PDB file of C-alpha atoms and ligand atoms in Angstrom:
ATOM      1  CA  UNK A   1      13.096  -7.427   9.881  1.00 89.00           C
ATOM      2  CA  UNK A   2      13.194  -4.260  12.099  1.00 96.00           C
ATOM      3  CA  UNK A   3      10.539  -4.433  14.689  1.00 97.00           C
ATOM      4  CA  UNK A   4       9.419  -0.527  15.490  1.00 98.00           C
ATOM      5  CA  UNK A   5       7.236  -0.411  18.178  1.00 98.00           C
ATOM      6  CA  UNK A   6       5.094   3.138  19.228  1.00 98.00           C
ATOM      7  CA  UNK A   7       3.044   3.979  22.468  1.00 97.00           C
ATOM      8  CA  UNK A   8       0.798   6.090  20.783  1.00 95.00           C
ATOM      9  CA  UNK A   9      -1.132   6.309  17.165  1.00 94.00           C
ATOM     10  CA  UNK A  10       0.792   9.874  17.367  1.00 97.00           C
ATOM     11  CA  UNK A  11       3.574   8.560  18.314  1.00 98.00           C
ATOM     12  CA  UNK A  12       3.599   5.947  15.511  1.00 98.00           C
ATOM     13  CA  UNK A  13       2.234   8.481  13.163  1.00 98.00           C
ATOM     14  CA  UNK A  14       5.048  10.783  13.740  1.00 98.00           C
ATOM     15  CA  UNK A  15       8.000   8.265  13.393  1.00 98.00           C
ATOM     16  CA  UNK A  16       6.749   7.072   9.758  1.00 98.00           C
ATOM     17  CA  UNK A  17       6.633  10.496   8.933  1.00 98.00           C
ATOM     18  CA  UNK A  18      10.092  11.301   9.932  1.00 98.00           C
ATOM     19  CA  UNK A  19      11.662   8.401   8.352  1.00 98.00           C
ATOM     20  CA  UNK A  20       9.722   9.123   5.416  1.00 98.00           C
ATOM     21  CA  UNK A  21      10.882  12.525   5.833  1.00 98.00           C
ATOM     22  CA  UNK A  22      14.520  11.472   5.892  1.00 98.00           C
ATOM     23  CA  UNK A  23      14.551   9.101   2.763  1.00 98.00           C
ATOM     24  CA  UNK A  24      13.067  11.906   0.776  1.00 98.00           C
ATOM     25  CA  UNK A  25      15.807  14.240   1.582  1.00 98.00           C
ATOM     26  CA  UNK A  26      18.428  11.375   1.087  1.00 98.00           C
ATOM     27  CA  UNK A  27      17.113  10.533  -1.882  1.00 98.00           C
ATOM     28  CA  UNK A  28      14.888  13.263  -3.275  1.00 98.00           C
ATOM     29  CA  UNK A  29      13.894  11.168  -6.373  1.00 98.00           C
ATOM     30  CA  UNK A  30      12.610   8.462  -4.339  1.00 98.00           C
ATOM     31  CA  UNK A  31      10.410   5.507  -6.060  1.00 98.00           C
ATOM     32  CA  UNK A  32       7.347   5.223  -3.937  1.00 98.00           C
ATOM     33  CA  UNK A  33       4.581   2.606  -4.370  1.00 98.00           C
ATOM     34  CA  UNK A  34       1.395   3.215  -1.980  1.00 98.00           C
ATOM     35  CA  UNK A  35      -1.446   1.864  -0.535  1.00 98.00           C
ATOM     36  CA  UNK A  36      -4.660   3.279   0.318  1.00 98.00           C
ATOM     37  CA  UNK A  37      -7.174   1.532   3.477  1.00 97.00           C
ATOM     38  CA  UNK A  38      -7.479   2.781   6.767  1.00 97.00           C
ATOM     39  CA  UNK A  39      -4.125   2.351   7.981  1.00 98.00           C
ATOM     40  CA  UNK A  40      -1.898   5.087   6.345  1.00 98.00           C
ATOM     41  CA  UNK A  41      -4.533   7.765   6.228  1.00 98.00           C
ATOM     42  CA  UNK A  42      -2.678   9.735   8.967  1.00 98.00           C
ATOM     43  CA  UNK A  43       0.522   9.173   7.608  1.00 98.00           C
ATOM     44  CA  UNK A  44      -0.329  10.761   4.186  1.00 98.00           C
ATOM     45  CA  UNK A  45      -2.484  13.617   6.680  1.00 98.00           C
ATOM     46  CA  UNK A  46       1.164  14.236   8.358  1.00 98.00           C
ATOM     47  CA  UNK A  47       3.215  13.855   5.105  1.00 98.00           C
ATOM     48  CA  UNK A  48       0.815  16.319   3.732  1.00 98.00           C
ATOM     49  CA  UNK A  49       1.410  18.477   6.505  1.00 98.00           C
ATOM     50  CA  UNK A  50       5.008  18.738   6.679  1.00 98.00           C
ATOM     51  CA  UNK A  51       4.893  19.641   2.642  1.00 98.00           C
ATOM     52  CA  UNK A  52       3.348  22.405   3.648  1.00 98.00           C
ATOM     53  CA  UNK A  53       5.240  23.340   6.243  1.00 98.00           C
ATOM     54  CA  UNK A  54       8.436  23.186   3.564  1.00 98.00           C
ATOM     55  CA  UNK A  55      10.117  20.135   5.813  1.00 98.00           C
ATOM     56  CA  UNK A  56      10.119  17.318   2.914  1.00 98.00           C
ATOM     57  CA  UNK A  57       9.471  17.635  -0.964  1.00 98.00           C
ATOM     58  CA  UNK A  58       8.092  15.315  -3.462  1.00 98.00           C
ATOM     59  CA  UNK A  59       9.022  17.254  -6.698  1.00 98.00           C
ATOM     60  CA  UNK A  60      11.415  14.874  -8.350  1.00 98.00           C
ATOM     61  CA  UNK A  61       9.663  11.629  -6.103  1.00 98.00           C
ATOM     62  CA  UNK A  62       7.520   9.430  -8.271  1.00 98.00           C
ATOM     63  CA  UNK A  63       4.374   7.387  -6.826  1.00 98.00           C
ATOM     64  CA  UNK A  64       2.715   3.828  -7.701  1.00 98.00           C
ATOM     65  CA  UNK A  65      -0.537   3.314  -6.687  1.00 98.00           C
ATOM     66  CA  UNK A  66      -0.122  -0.385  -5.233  1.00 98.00           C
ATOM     67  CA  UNK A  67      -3.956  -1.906  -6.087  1.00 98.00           C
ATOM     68  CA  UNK A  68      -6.680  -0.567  -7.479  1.00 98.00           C
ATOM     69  CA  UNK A  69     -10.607  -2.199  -7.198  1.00 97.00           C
ATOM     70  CA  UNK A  70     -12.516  -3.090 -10.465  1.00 96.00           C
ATOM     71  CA  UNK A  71     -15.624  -3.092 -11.261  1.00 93.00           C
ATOM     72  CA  UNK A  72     -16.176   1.178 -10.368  1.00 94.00           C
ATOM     73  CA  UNK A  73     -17.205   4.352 -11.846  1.00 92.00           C
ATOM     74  CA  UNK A  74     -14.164   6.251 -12.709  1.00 92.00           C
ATOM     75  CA  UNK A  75     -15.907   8.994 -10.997  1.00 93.00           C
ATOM     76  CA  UNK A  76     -16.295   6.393  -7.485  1.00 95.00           C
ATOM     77  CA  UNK A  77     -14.160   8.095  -4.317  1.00 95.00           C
ATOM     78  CA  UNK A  78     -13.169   4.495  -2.821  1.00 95.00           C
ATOM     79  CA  UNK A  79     -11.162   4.312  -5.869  1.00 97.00           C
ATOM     80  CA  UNK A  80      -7.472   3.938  -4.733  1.00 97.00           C
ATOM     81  CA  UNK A  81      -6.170   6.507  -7.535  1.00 97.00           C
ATOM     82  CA  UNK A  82      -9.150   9.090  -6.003  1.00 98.00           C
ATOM     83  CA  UNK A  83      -8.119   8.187  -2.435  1.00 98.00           C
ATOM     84  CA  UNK A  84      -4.496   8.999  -3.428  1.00 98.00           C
ATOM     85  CA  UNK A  85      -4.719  11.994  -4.742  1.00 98.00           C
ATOM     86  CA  UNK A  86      -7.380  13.349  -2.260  1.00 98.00           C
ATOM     87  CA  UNK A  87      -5.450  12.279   0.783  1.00 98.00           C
ATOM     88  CA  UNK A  88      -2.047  12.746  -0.497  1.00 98.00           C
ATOM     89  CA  UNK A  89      -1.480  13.689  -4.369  1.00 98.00           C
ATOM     90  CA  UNK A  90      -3.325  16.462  -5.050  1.00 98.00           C
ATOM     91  CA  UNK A  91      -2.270  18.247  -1.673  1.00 98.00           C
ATOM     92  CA  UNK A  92       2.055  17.781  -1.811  1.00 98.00           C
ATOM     93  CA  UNK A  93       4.445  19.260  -4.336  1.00 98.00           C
ATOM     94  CA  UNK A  94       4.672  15.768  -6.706  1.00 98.00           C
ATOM     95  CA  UNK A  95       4.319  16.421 -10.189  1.00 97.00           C
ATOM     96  CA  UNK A  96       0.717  15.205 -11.544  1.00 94.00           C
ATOM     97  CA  UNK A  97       2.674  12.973 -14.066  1.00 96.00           C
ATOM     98  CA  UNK A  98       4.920  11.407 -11.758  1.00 98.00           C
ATOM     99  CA  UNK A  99       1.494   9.820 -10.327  1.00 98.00           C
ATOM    100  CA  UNK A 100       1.127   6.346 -11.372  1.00 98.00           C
ATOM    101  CA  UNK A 101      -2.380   4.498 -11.627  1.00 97.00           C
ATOM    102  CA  UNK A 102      -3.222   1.064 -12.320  1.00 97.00           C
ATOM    103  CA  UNK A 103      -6.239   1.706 -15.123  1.00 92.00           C
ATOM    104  CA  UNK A 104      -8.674  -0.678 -14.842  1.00 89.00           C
ATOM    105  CA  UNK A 105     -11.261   0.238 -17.623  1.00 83.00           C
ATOM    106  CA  UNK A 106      -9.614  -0.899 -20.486  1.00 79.00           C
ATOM    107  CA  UNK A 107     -10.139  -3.940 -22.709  1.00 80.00           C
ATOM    108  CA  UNK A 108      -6.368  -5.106 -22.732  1.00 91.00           C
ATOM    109  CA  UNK A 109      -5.764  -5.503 -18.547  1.00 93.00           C
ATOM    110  CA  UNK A 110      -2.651  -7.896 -19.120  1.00 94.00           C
ATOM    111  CA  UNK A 111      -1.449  -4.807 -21.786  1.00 94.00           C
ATOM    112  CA  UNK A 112      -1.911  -2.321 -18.275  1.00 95.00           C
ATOM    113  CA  UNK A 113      -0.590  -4.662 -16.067  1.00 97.00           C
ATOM    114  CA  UNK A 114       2.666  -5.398 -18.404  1.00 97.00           C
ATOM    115  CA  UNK A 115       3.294  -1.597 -18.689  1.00 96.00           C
ATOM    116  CA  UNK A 116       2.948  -1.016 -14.938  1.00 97.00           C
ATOM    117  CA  UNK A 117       5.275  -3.321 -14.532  1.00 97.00           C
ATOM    118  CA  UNK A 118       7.952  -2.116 -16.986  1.00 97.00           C
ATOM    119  CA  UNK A 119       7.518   1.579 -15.629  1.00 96.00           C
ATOM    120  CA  UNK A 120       9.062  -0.210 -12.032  1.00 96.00           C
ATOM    121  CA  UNK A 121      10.818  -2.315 -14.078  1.00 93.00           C
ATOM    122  CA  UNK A 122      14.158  -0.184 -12.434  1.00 93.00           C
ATOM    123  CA  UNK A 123      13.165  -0.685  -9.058  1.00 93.00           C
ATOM    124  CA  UNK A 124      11.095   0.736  -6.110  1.00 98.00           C
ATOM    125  CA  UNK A 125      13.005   2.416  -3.410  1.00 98.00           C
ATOM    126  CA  UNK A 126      10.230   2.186  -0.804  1.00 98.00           C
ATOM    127  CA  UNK A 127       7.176   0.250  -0.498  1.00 98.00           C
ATOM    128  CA  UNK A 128       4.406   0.704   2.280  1.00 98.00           C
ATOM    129  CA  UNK A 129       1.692  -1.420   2.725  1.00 98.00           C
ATOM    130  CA  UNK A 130      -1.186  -1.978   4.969  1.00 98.00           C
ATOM    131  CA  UNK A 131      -2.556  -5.747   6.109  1.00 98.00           C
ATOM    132  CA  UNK A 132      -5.464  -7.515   5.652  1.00 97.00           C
ATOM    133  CA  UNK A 133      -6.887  -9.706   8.329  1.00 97.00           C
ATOM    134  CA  UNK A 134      -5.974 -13.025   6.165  1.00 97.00           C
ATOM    135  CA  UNK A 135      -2.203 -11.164   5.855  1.00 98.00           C
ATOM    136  CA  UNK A 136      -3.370  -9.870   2.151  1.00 98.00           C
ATOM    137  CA  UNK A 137      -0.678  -7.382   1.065  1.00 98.00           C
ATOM    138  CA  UNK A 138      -2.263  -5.000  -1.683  1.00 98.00           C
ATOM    139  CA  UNK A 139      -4.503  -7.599  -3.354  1.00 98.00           C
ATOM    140  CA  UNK A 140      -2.474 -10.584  -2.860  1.00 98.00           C
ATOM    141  CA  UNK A 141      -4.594 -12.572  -1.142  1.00 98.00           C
ATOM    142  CA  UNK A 142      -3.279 -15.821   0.709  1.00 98.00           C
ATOM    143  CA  UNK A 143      -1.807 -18.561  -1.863  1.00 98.00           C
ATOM    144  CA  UNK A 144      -0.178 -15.999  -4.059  1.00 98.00           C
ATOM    145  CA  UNK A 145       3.356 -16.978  -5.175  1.00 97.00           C
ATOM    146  CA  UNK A 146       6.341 -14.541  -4.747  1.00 97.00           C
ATOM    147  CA  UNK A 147       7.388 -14.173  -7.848  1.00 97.00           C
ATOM    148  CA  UNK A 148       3.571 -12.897  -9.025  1.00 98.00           C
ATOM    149  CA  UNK A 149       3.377  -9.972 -11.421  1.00 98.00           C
ATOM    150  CA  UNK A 150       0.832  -6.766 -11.394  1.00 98.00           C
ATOM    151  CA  UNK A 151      -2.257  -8.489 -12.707  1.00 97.00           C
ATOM    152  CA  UNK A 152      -6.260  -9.279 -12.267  1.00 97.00           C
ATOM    153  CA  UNK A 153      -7.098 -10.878  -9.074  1.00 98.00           C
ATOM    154  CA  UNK A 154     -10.154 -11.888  -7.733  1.00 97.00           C
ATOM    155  CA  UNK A 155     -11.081 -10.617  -4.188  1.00 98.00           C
ATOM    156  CA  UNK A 156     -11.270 -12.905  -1.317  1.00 97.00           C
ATOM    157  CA  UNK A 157     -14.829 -12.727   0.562  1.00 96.00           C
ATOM    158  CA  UNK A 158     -13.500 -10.823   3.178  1.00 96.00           C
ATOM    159  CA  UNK A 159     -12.040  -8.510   1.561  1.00 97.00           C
ATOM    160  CA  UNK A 160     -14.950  -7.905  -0.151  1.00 97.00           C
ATOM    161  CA  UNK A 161     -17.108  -7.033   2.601  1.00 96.00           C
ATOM    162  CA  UNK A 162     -13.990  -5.780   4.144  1.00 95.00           C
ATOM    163  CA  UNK A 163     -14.106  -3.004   1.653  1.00 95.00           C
ATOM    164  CA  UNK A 164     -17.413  -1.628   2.519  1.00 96.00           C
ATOM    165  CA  UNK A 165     -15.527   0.305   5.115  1.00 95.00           C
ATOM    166  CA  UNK A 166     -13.861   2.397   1.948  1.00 96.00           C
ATOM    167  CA  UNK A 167     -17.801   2.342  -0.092  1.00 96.00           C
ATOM    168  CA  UNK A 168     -20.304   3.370   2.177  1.00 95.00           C
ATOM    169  CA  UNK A 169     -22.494   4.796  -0.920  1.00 95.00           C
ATOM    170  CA  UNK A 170     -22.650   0.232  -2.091  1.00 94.00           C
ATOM    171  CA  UNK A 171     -25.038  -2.177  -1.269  1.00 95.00           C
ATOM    172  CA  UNK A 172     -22.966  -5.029  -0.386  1.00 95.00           C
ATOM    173  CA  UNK A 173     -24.131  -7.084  -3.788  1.00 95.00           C
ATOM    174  CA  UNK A 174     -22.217  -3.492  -5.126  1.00 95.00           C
ATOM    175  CA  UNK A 175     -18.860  -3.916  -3.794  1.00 97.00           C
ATOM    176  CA  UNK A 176     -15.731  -4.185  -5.683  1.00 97.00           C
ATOM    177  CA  UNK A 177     -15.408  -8.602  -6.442  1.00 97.00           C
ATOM    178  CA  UNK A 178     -11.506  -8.136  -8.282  1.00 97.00           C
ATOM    179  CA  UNK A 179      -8.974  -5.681  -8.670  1.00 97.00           C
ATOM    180  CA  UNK A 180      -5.427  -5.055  -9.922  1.00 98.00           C
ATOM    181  CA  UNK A 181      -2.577  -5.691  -7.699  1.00 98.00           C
ATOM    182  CA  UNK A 182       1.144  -4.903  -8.023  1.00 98.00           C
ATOM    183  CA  UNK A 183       2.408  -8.434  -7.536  1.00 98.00           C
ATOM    184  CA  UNK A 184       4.654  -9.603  -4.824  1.00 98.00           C
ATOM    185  CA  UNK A 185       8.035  -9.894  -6.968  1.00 97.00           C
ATOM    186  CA  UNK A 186       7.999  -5.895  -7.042  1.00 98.00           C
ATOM    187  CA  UNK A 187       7.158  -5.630  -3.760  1.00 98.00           C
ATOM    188  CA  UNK A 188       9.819  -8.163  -2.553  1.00 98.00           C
ATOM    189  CA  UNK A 189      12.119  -6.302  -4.840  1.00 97.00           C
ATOM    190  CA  UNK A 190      11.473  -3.031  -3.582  1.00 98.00           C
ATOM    191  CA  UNK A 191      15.180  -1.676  -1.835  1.00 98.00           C
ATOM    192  CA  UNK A 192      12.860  -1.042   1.358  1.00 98.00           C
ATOM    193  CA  UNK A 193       9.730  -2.179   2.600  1.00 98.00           C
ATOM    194  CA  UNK A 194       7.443  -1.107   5.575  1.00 98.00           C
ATOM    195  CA  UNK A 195       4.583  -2.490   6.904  1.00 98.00           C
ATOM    196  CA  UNK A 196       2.289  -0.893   8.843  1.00 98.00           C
ATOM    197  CA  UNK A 197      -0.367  -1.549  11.660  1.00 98.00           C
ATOM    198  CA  UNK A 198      -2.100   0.019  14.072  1.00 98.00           C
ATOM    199  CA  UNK A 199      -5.113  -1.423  16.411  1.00 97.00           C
ATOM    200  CA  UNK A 200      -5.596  -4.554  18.322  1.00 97.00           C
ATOM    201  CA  UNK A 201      -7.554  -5.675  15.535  1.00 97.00           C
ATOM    202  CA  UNK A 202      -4.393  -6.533  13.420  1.00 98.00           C
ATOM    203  CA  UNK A 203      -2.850  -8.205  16.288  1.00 98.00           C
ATOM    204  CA  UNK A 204      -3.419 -11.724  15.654  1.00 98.00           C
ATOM    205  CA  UNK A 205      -2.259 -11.549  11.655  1.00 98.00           C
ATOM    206  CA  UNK A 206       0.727  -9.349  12.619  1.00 98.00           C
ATOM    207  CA  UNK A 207       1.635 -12.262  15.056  1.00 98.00           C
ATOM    208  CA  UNK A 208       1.178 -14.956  12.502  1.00 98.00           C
ATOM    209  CA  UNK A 209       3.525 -13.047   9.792  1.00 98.00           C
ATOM    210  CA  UNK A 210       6.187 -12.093  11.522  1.00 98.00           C
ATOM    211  CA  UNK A 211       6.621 -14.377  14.210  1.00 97.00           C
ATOM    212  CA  UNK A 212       5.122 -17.525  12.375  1.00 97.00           C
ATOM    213  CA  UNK A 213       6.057 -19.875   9.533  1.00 97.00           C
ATOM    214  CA  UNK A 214       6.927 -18.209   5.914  1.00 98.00           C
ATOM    215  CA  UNK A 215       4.657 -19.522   3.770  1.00 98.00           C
ATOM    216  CA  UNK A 216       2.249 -17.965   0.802  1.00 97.00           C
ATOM    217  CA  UNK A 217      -0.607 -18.718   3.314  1.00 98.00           C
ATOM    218  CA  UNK A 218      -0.049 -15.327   4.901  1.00 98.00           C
ATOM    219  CA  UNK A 219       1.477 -13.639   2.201  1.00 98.00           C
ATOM    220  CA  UNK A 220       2.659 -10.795   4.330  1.00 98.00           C
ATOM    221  CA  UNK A 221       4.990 -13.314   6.300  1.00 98.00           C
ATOM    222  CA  UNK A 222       7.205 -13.493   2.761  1.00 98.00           C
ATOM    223  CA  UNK A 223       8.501  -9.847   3.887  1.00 98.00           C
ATOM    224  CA  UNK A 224      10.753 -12.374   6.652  1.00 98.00           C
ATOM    225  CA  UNK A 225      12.537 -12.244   4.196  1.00 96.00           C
ATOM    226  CA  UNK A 226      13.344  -9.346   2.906  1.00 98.00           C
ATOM    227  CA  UNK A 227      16.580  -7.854   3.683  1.00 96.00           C
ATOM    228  CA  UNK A 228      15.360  -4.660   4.801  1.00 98.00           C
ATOM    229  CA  UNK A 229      11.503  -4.685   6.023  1.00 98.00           C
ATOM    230  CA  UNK A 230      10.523  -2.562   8.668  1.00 98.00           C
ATOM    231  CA  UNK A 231       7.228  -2.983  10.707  1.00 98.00           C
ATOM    232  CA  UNK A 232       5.742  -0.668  12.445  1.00 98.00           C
ATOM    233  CA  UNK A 233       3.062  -0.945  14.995  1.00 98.00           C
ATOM    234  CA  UNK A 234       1.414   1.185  17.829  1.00 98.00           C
ATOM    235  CA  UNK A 235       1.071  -0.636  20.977  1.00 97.00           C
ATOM    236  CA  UNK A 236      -2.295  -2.647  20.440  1.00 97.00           C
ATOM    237  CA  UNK A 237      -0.990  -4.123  16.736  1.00 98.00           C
ATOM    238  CA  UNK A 238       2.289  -4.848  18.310  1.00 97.00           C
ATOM    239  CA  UNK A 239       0.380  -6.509  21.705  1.00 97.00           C
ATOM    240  CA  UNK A 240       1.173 -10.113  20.342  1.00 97.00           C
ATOM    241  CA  UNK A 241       4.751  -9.760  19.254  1.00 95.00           C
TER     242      UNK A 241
HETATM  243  C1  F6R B   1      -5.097  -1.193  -0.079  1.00 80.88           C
HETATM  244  C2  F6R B   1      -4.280  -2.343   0.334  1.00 80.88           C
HETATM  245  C3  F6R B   1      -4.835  -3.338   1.296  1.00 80.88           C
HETATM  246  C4  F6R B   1      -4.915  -2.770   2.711  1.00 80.88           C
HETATM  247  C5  F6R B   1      -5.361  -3.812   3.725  1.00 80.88           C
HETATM  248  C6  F6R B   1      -5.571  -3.194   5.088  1.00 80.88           C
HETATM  249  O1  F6R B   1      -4.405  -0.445  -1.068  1.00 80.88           O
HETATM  250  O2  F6R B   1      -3.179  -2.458  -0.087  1.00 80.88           O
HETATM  251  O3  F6R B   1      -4.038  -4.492   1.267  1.00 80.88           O
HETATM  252  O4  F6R B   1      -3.647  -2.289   3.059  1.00 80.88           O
HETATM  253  O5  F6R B   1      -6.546  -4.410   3.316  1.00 80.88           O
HETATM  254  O6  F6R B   1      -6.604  -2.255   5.025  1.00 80.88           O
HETATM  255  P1  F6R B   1      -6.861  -1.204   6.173  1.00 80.88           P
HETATM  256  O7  F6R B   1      -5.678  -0.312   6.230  1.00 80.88           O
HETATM  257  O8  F6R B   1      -8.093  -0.460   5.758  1.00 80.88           O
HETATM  258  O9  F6R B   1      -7.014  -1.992   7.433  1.00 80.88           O
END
C-alpha cells in the first residue's frame, strides 16, 4: 500500500489530479469505476477543469458508476448516475456511451447486476473510492466477503442517515434503505486502486484499515492487500497513521 500524504485539501486535490492526469495519457483507454459522496467532488471539479484546459482526455476512457441508491425517482439528483454526470460526465470529453450505470428500476436486478459485471468482466484499470465511517467501500458494508459480486445490498443504518448529506429534499423515513454495489472481487481485481480521504472525521476508520487487522469487518482494510493500492489523505485524515 502506498501511503500519500498532502498538507493541504489543494494540495491533495492537485496530486490525484495529476496522477489521474498521467494514467490517462499512459493509457488513454483507461477503465475507470467511480464513486460519488463528498470526498471526490473536487477531484472530478479539477479533472473537469484540466479537460477544459486540453491537459487530459477521456475520449476513448470508459466509466463505471461504483453504487447506485434504490428506492429513487429516476429524475432524484442524489442519484449517483445524476451526480456523475453533473459533476464529471456531462462536463469532460467521454463519450455518453462509454458511461456505465448500475439501473436500478428494473424487475430482473440479478439480470443488471450479472451484465454489469460481464461489461468489467476484462478488468478495471483504476478504481477510486471514498470511505464510510464503518470502512464501507461503495455499498459494501462491514461483513461483506471478497469475492462478492455487483448485487442488491441493504444499507447499514448509518449509512442511511449518512446519506441525508447527498438528499437534503428527504425526510429521513425518505432516504435511500438498499442500493446496488459493484462487489469487492472487481474492486480487488481492479490493476489499481486508490482510496481517498480527507478530514479528521475519517481519521479513526482510515487508522483501523490500514494500520489494523484485515478482516471483512472493515471492508476497506481488504485493499492491504492489494498489490497496488494507493491512499491518499490530507493532513487531518492522515492525523492517525
Ligand atoms: C459512494 C460510495 C460511498 C462513499 C462513502 C464516503 O459512491 O462509494 O462508499 O464513498 O460513503 O462518503 P463521503 O465521501 O460522502 O464521505
Amino acid at each position: 500500500m502506498n501511503l500519500l500524504r498532502f498538507d493541504s485539501e489543494d494540495a491533495w486535490v492537485n496530486g490525484a489530479c495529476a496522477l489521474w492526469t498521467d494514467r490517462l495519457r499512459h493509457n488513454p483507454r483507461l477503465k475507470l469505476c467511480l464513486p460519488t459522496g463528498l470526498t471526490p467532488t473536487a477531484i472530478y471539479g479539477e479533472m473537469v477543469r484540466r479537460v477544459g484546459a486540453g491537459l487530459a482526455s477521456f475520449a476513448e476512457a470508459s466509466i463505471f458508476a461504483l453504487d447506485e441508491f434504490g428506492g429513487l425517482s429516476a429524475g432524484s439528483p442524489g442519484l449517483t448516475r445524476n451526480t456523475l454526470r453533473r459533476q464529471l460526465i456531462d462536463e469532460i470529453d467521454l463519450p455518453l456511451n462509454a458511461f456505465h450505470w448500475l439501473e436500478v428500476g428494473t424487475e430482473d436486478v440479478d439480470r443488471t447486476c450479472e451484465r454489469y459485471d460481464a461489461a468489467m468482466a476484462d478488468g478495471l484499470d483504476l478504481v477510486l473510492l471514498g470511505i464510510g465511517p464503518n470502512g464501507h467501500l461503495g455499498m459494501n458494508e462491514p461483513g461483506t466477503p471478497a469475492d462478492s459480486r455487483t448485487r442488491r445490498v441493504d444499507l447499514h443504518e448509518s449509512t442511511i442517515h449518512g446519506s441525508a448529506r447527498y438528499f437534503p429534499e428527504l425526510l429521513p423515513h425518505q432516504l435511500p434503505r438498499w442500493g446496488i454495489t459493484v462487489g469487492l472481487e472487481a474492486i480487488l481485481a481492479s490493476k489499481e486502486v486508490w482510496l481517498l480521504a480527507t478530514g479528521s472525521a475519517k481519521a479513526p476508520i482510515v487508522q483501523r484499515a490500514f494500520l489494523g487487522e484485515v478482516t471483512p469487518d472493515i471492508p476497506a482494510s481488504l485493499l492491504q492487500r492489494h498489490g497496488n493500492c494507493s491512499v491518499f489523505v490530507d493532513a487531518e485524515a492522515g492525523a492517525l497513521l
